[in-house]
mmCIF file of C-alpha atoms in Angstrom:
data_model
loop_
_atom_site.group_PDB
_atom_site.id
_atom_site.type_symbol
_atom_site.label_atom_id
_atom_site.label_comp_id
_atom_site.label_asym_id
_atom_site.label_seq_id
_atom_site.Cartn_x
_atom_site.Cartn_y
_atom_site.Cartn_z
ATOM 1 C CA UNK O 862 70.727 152.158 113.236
ATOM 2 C CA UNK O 863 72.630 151.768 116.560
ATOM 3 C CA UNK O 864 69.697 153.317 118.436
ATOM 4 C CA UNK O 865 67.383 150.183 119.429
ATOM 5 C CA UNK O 866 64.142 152.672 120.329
ATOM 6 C CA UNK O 867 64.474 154.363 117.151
ATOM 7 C CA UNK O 868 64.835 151.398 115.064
ATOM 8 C CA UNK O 869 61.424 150.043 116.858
ATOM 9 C CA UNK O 870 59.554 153.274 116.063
ATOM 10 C CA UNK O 871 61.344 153.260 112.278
ATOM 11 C CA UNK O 872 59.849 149.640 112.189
ATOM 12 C CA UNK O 873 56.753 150.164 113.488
ATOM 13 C CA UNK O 874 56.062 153.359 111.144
ATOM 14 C CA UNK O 875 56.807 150.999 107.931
ATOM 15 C CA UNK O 876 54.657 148.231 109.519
ATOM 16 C CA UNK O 877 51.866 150.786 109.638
ATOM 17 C CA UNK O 878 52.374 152.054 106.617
ATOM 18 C CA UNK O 879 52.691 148.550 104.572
ATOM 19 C CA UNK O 880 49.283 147.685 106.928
ATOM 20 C CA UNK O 881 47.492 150.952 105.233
ATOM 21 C CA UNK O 882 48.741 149.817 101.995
ATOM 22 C CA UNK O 883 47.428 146.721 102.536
ATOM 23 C CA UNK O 884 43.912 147.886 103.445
ATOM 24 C CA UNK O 885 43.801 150.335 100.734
ATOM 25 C CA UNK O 886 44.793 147.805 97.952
ATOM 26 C CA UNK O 887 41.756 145.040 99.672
ATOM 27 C CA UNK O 888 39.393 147.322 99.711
ATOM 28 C CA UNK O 889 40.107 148.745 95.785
ATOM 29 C CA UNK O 890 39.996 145.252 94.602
ATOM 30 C CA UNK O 891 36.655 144.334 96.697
ATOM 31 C CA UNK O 892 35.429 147.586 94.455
ATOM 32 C CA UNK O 893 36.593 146.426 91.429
ATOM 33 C CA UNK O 894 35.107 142.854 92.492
ATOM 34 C CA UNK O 895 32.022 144.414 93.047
ATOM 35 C CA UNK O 896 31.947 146.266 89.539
ATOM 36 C CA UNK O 897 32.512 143.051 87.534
ATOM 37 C CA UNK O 898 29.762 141.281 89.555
ATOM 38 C CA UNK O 899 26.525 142.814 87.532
ATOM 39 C CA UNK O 900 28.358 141.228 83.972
ATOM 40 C CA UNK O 901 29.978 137.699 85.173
ATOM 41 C CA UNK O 902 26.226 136.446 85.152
ATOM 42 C CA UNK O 903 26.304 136.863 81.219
ATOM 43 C CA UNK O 904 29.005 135.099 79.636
ATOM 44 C CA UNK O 905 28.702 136.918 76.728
ATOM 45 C CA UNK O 906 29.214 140.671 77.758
ATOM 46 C CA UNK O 907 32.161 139.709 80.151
ATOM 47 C CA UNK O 908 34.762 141.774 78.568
ATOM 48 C CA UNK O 909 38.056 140.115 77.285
ATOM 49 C CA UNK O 910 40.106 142.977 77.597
ATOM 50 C CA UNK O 911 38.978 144.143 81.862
ATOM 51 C CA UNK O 912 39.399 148.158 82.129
ATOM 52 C CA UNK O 913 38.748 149.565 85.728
ATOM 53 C CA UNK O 914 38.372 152.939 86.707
ATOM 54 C CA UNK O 915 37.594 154.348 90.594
ATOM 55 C CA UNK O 916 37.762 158.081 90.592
ATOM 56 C CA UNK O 917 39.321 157.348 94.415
ATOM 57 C CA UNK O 918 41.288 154.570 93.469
ATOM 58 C CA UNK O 919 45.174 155.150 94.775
ATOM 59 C CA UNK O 920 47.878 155.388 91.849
ATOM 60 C CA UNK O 921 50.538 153.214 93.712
ATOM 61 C CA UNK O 922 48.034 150.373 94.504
ATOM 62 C CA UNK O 923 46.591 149.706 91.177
ATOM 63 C CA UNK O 924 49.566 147.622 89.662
ATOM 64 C CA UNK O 925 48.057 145.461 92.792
ATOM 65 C CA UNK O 926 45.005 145.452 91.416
ATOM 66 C CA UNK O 927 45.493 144.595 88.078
ATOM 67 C CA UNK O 928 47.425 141.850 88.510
ATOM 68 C CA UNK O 929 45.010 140.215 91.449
ATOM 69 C CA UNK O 930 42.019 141.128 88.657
ATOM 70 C CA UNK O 931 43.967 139.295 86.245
ATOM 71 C CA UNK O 932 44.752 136.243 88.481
ATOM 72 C CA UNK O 933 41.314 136.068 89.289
ATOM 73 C CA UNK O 934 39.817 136.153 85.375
ATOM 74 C CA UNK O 935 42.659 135.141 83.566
ATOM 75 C CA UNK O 936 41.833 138.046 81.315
ATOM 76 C CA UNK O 937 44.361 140.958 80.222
ATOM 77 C CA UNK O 938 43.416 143.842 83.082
ATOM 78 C CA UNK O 939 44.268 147.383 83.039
ATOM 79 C CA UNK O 940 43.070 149.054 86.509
ATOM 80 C CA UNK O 941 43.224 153.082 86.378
ATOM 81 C CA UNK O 942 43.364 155.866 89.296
ATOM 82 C CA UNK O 943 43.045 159.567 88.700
ATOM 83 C CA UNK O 944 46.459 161.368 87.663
ATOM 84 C CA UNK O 945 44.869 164.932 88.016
ATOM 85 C CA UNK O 946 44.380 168.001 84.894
ATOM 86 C CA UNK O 947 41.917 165.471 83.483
ATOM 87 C CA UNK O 948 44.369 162.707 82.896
ATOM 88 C CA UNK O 949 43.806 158.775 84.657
ATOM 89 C CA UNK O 950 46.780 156.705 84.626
ATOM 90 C CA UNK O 951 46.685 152.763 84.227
ATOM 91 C CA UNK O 952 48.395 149.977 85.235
ATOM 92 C CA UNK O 953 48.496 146.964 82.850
ATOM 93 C CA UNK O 954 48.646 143.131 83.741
ATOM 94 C CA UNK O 955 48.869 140.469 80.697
ATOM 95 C CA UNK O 956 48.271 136.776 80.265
ATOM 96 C CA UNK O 957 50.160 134.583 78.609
ATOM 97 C CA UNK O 958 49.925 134.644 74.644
ATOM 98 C CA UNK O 959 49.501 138.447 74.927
ATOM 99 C CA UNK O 960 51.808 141.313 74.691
ATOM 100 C CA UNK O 961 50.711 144.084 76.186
ATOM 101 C CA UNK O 962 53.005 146.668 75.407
ATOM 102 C CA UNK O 963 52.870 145.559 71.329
ATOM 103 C CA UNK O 964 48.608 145.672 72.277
ATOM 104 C CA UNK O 965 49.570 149.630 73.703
ATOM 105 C CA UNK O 966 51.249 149.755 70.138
ATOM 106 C CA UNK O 967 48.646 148.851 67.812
ATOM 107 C CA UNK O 968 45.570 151.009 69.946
ATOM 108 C CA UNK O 969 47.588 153.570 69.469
ATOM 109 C CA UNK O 970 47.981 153.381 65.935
ATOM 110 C CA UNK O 971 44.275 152.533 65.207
ATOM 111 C CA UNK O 972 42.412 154.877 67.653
ATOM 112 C CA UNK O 973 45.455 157.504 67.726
ATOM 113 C CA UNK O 974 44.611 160.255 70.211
ATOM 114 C CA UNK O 975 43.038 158.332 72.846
ATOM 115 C CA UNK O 976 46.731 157.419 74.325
ATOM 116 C CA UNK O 977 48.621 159.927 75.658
ATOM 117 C CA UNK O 978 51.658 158.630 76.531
ATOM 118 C CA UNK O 979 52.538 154.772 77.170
ATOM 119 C CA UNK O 980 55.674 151.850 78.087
ATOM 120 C CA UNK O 981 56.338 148.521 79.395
ATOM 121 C CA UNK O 982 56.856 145.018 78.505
ATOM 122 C CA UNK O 983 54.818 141.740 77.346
ATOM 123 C CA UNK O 984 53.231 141.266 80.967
ATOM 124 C CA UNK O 985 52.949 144.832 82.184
ATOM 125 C CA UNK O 986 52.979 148.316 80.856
ATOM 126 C CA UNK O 987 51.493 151.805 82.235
ATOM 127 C CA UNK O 988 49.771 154.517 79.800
ATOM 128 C CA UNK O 989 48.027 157.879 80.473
ATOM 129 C CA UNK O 990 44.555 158.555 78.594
ATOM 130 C CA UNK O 991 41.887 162.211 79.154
ATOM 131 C CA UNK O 992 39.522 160.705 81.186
ATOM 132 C CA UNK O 993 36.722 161.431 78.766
ATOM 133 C CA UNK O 994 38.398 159.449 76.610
ATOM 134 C CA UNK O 995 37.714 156.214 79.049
ATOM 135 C CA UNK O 996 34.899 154.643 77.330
ATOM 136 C CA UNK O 997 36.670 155.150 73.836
ATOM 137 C CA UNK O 998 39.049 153.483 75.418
ATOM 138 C CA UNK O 999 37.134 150.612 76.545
ATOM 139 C CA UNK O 1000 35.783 149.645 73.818
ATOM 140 C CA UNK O 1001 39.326 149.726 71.415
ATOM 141 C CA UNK O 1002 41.247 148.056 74.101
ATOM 142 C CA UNK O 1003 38.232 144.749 73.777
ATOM 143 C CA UNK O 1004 38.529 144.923 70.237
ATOM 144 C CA UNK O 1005 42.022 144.787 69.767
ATOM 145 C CA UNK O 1006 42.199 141.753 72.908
ATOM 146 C CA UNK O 1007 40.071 139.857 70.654
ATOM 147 C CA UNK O 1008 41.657 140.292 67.786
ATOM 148 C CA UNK O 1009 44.556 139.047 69.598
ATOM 149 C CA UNK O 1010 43.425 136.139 71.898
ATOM 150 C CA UNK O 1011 41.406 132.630 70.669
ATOM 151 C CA UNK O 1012 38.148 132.002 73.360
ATOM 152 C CA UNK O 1013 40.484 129.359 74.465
ATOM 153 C CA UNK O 1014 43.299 131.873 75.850
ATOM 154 C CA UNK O 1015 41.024 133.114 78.455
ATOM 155 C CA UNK O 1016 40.962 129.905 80.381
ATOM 156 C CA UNK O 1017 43.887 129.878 83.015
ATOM 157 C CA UNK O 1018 45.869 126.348 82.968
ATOM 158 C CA UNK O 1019 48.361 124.861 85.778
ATOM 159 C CA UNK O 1020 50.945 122.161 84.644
ATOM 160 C CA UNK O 1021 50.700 120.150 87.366
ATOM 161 C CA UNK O 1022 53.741 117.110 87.615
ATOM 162 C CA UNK O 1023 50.512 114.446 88.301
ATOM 163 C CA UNK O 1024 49.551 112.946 91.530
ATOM 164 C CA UNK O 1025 51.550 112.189 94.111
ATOM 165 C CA UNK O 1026 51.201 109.050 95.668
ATOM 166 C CA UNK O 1027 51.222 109.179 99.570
ATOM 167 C CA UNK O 1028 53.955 106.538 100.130
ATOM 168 C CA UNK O 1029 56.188 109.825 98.540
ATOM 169 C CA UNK O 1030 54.621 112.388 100.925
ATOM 170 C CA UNK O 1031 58.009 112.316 103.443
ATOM 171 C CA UNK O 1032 60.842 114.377 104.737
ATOM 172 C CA UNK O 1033 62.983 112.649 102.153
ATOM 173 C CA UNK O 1034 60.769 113.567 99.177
ATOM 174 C CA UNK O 1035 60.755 117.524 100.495
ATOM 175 C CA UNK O 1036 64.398 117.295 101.203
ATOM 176 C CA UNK O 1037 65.169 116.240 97.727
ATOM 177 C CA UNK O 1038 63.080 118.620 96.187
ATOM 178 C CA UNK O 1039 64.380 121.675 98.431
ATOM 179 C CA UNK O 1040 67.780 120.299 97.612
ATOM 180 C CA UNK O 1041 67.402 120.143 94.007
ATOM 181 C CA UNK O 1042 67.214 123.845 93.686
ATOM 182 C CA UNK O 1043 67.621 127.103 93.753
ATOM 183 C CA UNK O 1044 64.021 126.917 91.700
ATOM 184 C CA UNK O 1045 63.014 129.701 89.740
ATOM 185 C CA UNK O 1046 61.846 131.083 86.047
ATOM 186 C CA UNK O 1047 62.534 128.226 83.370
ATOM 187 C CA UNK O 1048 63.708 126.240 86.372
ATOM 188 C CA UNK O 1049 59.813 125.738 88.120
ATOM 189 C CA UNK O 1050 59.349 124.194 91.187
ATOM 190 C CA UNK O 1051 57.541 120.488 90.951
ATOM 191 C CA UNK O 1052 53.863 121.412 91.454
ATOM 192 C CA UNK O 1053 51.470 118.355 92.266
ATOM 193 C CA UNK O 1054 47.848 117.963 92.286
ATOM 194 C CA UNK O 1055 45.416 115.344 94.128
ATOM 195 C CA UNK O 1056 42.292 115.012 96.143
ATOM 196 C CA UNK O 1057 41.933 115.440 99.240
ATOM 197 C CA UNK O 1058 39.693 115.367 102.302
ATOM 198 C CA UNK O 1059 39.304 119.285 104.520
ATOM 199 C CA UNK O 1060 39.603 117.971 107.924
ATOM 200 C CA UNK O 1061 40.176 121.116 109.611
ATOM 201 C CA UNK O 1062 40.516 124.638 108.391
ATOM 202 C CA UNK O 1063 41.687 127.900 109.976
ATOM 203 C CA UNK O 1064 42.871 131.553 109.642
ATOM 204 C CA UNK O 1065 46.469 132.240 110.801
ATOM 205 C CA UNK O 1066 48.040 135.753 110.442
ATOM 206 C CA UNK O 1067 45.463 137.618 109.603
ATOM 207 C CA UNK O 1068 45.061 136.096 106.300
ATOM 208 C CA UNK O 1069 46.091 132.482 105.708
ATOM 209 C CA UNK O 1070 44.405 129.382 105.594
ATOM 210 C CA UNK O 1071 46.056 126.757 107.933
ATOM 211 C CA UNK O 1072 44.514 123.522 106.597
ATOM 212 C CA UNK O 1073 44.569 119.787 108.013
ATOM 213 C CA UNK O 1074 44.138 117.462 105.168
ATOM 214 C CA UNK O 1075 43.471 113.505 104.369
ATOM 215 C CA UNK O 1076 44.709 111.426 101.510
ATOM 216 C CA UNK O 1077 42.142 110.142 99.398
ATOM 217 C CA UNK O 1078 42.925 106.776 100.323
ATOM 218 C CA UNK O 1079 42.622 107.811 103.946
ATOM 219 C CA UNK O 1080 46.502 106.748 104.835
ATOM 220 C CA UNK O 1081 47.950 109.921 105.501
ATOM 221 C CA UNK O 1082 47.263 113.217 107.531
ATOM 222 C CA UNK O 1083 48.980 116.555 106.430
ATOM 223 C CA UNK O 1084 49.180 120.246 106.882
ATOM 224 C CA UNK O 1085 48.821 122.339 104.439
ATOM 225 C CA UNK O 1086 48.909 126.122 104.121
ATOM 226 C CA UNK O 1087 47.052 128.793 101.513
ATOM 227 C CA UNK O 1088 49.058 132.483 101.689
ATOM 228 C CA UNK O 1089 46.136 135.211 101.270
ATOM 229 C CA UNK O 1090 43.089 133.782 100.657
ATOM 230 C CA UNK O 1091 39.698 135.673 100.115
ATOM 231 C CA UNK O 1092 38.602 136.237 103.905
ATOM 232 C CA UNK O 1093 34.944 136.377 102.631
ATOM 233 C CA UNK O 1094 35.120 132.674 101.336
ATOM 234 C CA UNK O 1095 37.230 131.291 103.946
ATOM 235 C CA UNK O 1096 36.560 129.387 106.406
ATOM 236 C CA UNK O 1097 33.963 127.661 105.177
ATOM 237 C CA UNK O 1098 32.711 124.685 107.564
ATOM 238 C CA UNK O 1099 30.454 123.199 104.558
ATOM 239 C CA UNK O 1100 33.867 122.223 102.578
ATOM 240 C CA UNK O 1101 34.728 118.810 103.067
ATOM 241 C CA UNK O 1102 36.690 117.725 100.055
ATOM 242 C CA UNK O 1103 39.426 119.614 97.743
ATOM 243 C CA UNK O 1104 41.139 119.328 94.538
ATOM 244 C CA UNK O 1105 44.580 120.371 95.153
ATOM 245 C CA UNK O 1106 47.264 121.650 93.700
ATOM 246 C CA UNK O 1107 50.747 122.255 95.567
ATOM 247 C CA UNK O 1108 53.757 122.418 96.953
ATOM 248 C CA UNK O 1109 55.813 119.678 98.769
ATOM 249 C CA UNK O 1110 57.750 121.632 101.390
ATOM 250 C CA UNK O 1111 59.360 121.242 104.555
ATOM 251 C CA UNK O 1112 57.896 123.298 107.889
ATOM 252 C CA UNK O 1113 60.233 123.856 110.052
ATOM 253 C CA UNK O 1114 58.729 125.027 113.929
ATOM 254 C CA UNK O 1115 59.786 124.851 117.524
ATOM 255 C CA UNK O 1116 62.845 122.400 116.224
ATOM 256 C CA UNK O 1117 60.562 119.751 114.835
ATOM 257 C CA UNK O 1118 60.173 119.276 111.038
ATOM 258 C CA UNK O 1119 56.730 118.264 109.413
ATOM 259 C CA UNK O 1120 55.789 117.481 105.946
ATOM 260 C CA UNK O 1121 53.617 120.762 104.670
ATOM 261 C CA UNK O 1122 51.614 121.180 101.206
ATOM 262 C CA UNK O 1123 52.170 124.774 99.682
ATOM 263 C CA UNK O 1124 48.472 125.259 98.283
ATOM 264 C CA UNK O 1125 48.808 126.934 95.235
ATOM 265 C CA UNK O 1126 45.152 126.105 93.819
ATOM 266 C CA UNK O 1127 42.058 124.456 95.277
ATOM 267 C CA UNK O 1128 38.737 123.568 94.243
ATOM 268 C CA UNK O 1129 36.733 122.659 96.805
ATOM 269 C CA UNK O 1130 33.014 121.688 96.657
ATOM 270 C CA UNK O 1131 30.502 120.982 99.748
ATOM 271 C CA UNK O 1132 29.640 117.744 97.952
ATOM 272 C CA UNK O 1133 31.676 115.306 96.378
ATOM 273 C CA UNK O 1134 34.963 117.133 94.140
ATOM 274 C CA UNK O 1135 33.987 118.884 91.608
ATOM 275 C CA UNK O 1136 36.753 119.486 89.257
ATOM 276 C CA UNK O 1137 38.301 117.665 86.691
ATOM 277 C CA UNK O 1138 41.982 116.977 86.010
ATOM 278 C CA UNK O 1139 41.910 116.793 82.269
ATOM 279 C CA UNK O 1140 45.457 115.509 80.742
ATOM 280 C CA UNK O 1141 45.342 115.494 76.753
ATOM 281 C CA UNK O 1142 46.352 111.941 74.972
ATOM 282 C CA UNK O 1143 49.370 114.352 73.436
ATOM 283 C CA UNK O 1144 51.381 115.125 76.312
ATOM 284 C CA UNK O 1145 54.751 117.240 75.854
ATOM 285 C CA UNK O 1146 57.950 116.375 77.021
ATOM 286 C CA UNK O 1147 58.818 117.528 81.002
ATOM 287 C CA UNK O 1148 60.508 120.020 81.839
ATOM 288 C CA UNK O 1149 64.190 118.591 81.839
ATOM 289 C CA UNK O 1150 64.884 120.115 84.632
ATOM 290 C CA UNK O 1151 62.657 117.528 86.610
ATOM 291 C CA UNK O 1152 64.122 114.636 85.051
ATOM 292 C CA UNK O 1153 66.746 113.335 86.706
ATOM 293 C CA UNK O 1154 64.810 114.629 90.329
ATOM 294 C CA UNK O 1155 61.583 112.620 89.482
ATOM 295 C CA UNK O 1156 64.446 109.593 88.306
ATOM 296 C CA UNK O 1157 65.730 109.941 91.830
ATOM 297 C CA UNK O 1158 61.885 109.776 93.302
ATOM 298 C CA UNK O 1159 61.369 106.675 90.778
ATOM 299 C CA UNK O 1160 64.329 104.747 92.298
ATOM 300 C CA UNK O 1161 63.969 105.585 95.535
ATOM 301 C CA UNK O 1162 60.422 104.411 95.982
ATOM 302 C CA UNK O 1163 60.451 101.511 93.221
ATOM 303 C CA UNK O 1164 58.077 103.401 91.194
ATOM 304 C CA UNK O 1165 58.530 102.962 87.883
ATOM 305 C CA UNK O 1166 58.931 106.117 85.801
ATOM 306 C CA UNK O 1167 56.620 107.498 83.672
ATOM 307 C CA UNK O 1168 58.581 106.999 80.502
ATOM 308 C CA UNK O 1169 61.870 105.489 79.612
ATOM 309 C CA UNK O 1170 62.307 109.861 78.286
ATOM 310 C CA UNK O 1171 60.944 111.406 81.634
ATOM 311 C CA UNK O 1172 58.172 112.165 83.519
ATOM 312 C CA UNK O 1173 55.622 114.732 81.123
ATOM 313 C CA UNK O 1174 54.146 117.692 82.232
ATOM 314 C CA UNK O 1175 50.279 117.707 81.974
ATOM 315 C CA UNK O 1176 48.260 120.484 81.885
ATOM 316 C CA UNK O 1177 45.213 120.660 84.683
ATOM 317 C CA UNK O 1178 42.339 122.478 83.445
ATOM 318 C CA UNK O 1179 39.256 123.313 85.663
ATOM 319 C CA UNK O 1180 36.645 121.839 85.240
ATOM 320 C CA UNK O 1181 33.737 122.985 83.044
ATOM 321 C CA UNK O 1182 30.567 121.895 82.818
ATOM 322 C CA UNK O 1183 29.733 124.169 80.074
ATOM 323 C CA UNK O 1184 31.920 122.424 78.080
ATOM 324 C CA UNK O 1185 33.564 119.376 79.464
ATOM 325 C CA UNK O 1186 32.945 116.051 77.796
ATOM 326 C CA UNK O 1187 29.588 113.647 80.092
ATOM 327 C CA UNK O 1188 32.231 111.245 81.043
ATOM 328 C CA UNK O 1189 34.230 113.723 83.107
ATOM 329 C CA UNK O 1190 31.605 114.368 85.321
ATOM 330 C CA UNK O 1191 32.426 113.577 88.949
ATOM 331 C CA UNK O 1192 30.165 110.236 89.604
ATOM 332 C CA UNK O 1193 30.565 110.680 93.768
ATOM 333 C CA UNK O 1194 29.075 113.949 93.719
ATOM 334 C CA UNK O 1195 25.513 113.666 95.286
ATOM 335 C CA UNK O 1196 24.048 116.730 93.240
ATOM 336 C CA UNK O 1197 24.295 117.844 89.812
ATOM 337 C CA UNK O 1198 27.607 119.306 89.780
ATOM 338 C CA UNK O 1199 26.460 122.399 88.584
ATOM 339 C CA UNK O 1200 25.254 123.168 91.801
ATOM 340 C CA UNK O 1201 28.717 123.110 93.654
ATOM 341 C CA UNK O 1202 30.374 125.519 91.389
ATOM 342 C CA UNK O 1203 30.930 129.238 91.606
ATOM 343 C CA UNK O 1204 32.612 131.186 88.705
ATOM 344 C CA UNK O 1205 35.963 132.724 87.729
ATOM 345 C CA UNK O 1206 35.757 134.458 85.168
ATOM 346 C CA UNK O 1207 36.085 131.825 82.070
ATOM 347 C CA UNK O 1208 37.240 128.705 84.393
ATOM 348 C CA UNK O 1209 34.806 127.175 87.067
ATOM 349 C CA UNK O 1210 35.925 126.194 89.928
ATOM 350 C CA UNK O 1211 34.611 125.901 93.707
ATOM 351 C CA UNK O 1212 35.463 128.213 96.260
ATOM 352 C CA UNK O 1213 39.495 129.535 94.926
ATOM 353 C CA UNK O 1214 41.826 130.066 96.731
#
């Protein structure tokens, strides 16, 4: 457009309209948040297979909402909005270890009638059922997730590269991890995990948590930034130390460059940490893509490497106290840990991101 004025009104119409999107799609998932609240206290009568309906809900938000829904509980989610002439029409998020189109598939051919029409993929799929056909529905769609899944499914994991130390938290180390790219699906970007100490913590545009934090060791101040957290959790001035997992990255502002962690996950606790890093004795091979990189890291720092193969790629599971083994129980925490934890859906951590 050679017309600046009109290009400023064009931009400011689709800023408006991306802001309204935005506010419809919060305030859908704060219902849907809401809904699920009355059966997260019982374990038991959580559903595996999540199926939301709002009779107001908006049909191009609700791929949104599954998928945040599904993030949150690591659980397969279909979210649903009226389609009109009886009909609701749903939007379907999957987890790993579950197809959902093949699921589509076999409800259909067990229950058929209660599908009208349905297509997708292993991680996402749309269908159209009568809407007094919803709690039918329901109840085949749960059946035929646990058929599917093992309990164990519906507990999200992270593979987290390990700690790293602080002596690595530079310029170079970012550099040579930006450099190592372009990153992307089979080809993951190095994600690390550690604890930390919440110095400072703030909301910057609109929705982001801008945090200052300190090594465990106390060595080593750095900034570190969370993209759309849950405005009713954060800030929260009672959080004072954090399990977390990131990204090392480069930030780049006014022509200075600082070392910045990417938060991808944290589990924070008023107390002392309260989650548990849990690596298995059998540890699979890293991703080779990492190798040589974390070789480079290795020789640059005099570290030696983990193994004369690679690095390995551990998996980080919250931690549970409904199930974890005595010994992993945080010994610095001042309480029973119990008391520092808030639920998601099958994992436990405090305060998510």
């Amino acid at each position: 457009c050679d017309d600046i004025m009109r290009a400023r009104r064009m931009a400011a119409e689709l800023d408006g309209l991306n802001q309204d999107r935005r506010d419809i799609e919060a305030g859908m998932q704060q219902e849907a948040l809401k809904t699920l609240q009355a059966i997260t206290l019982d374990e038991a009568t959580l559903p595996w297979g999540l199926a939301l309906f709002q009779p107001d809900w908006h049909q191009g938000v609700i791929g949104i909402l599954a998928s945040r829904i599904k993030d949150r509980y690591h659980r397969p989610v279909i979210a649903f909005a009226d389609a009109g002439n009886g009909e609701i029409k749903g939007s379907a998020r999957s987890i790993k270890g579950l197809h959902m189109r093949d699921l589509l598939e076999r409800i259909n051919s067990q229950y058929p009638g209660i599908i009208i029409k349905f297509g997708g993929h292993a991680m996402a799929a749309g269908l159209s059922i009568k809407a007094n056909a919803l709690e039918t529905f329901k109840q085949a769609y749960d059946d035929t997730v646990k058929a599917i899944l093992d309990y164990e499914q519906l507990t999200g994991e992270i593979l987290s590269d390990g700690e790293l130390s602080a002596d690595l938290m530079n310029l170079d180390t970012a550099f040579m991890l930006r450099n190592a790219g372009p990153w992307g699906q089979s080809f993951e970007e190095p994600l690390f995990d550690g604890f930390f100490k919440v110095v400072q913590q703030r909301i910057v545009g609109e929705k982001h948590l801008k945090l200052l934090l300190e090594t465990e060791c106390g060595k080593l101040m750095l900034d570190g930034i969370a993209f759309n957290v849950d405005l009713q959790t954060w800030p929260d001035a009672t959080i004072h130390h954090a399990r977390v997992v990131y990204k090392l990255d480069v930030n780049e502002f006014r022509g200075n460059q600082t070392v910045q962690l990417m938060v991808e996950v944290a589990g924070l606790c008023s107390c002392a940490p309260a989650l548990e890093v849990i690596r298995p004795a059998g540890i699979a091979p890293c991703r080779s893509a990492h190798r040589n990189l974390r070789d480079q890291v290795s020789r640059s720092s005099g570290v030696a490497s983990t193994s004369r193969s690679g690095p390995t790629e551990r998996p980080l599971t919250i931690w549970n106290p409904a199930s974890a083994d005595a010994s992993h129980t945080p010994p610095s925490c001042s309480r029973a840990p119990s008391a520092c934890i808030s639920r998601i859906g099958n994992c436990r951590a405090t305060k998510p991101i």
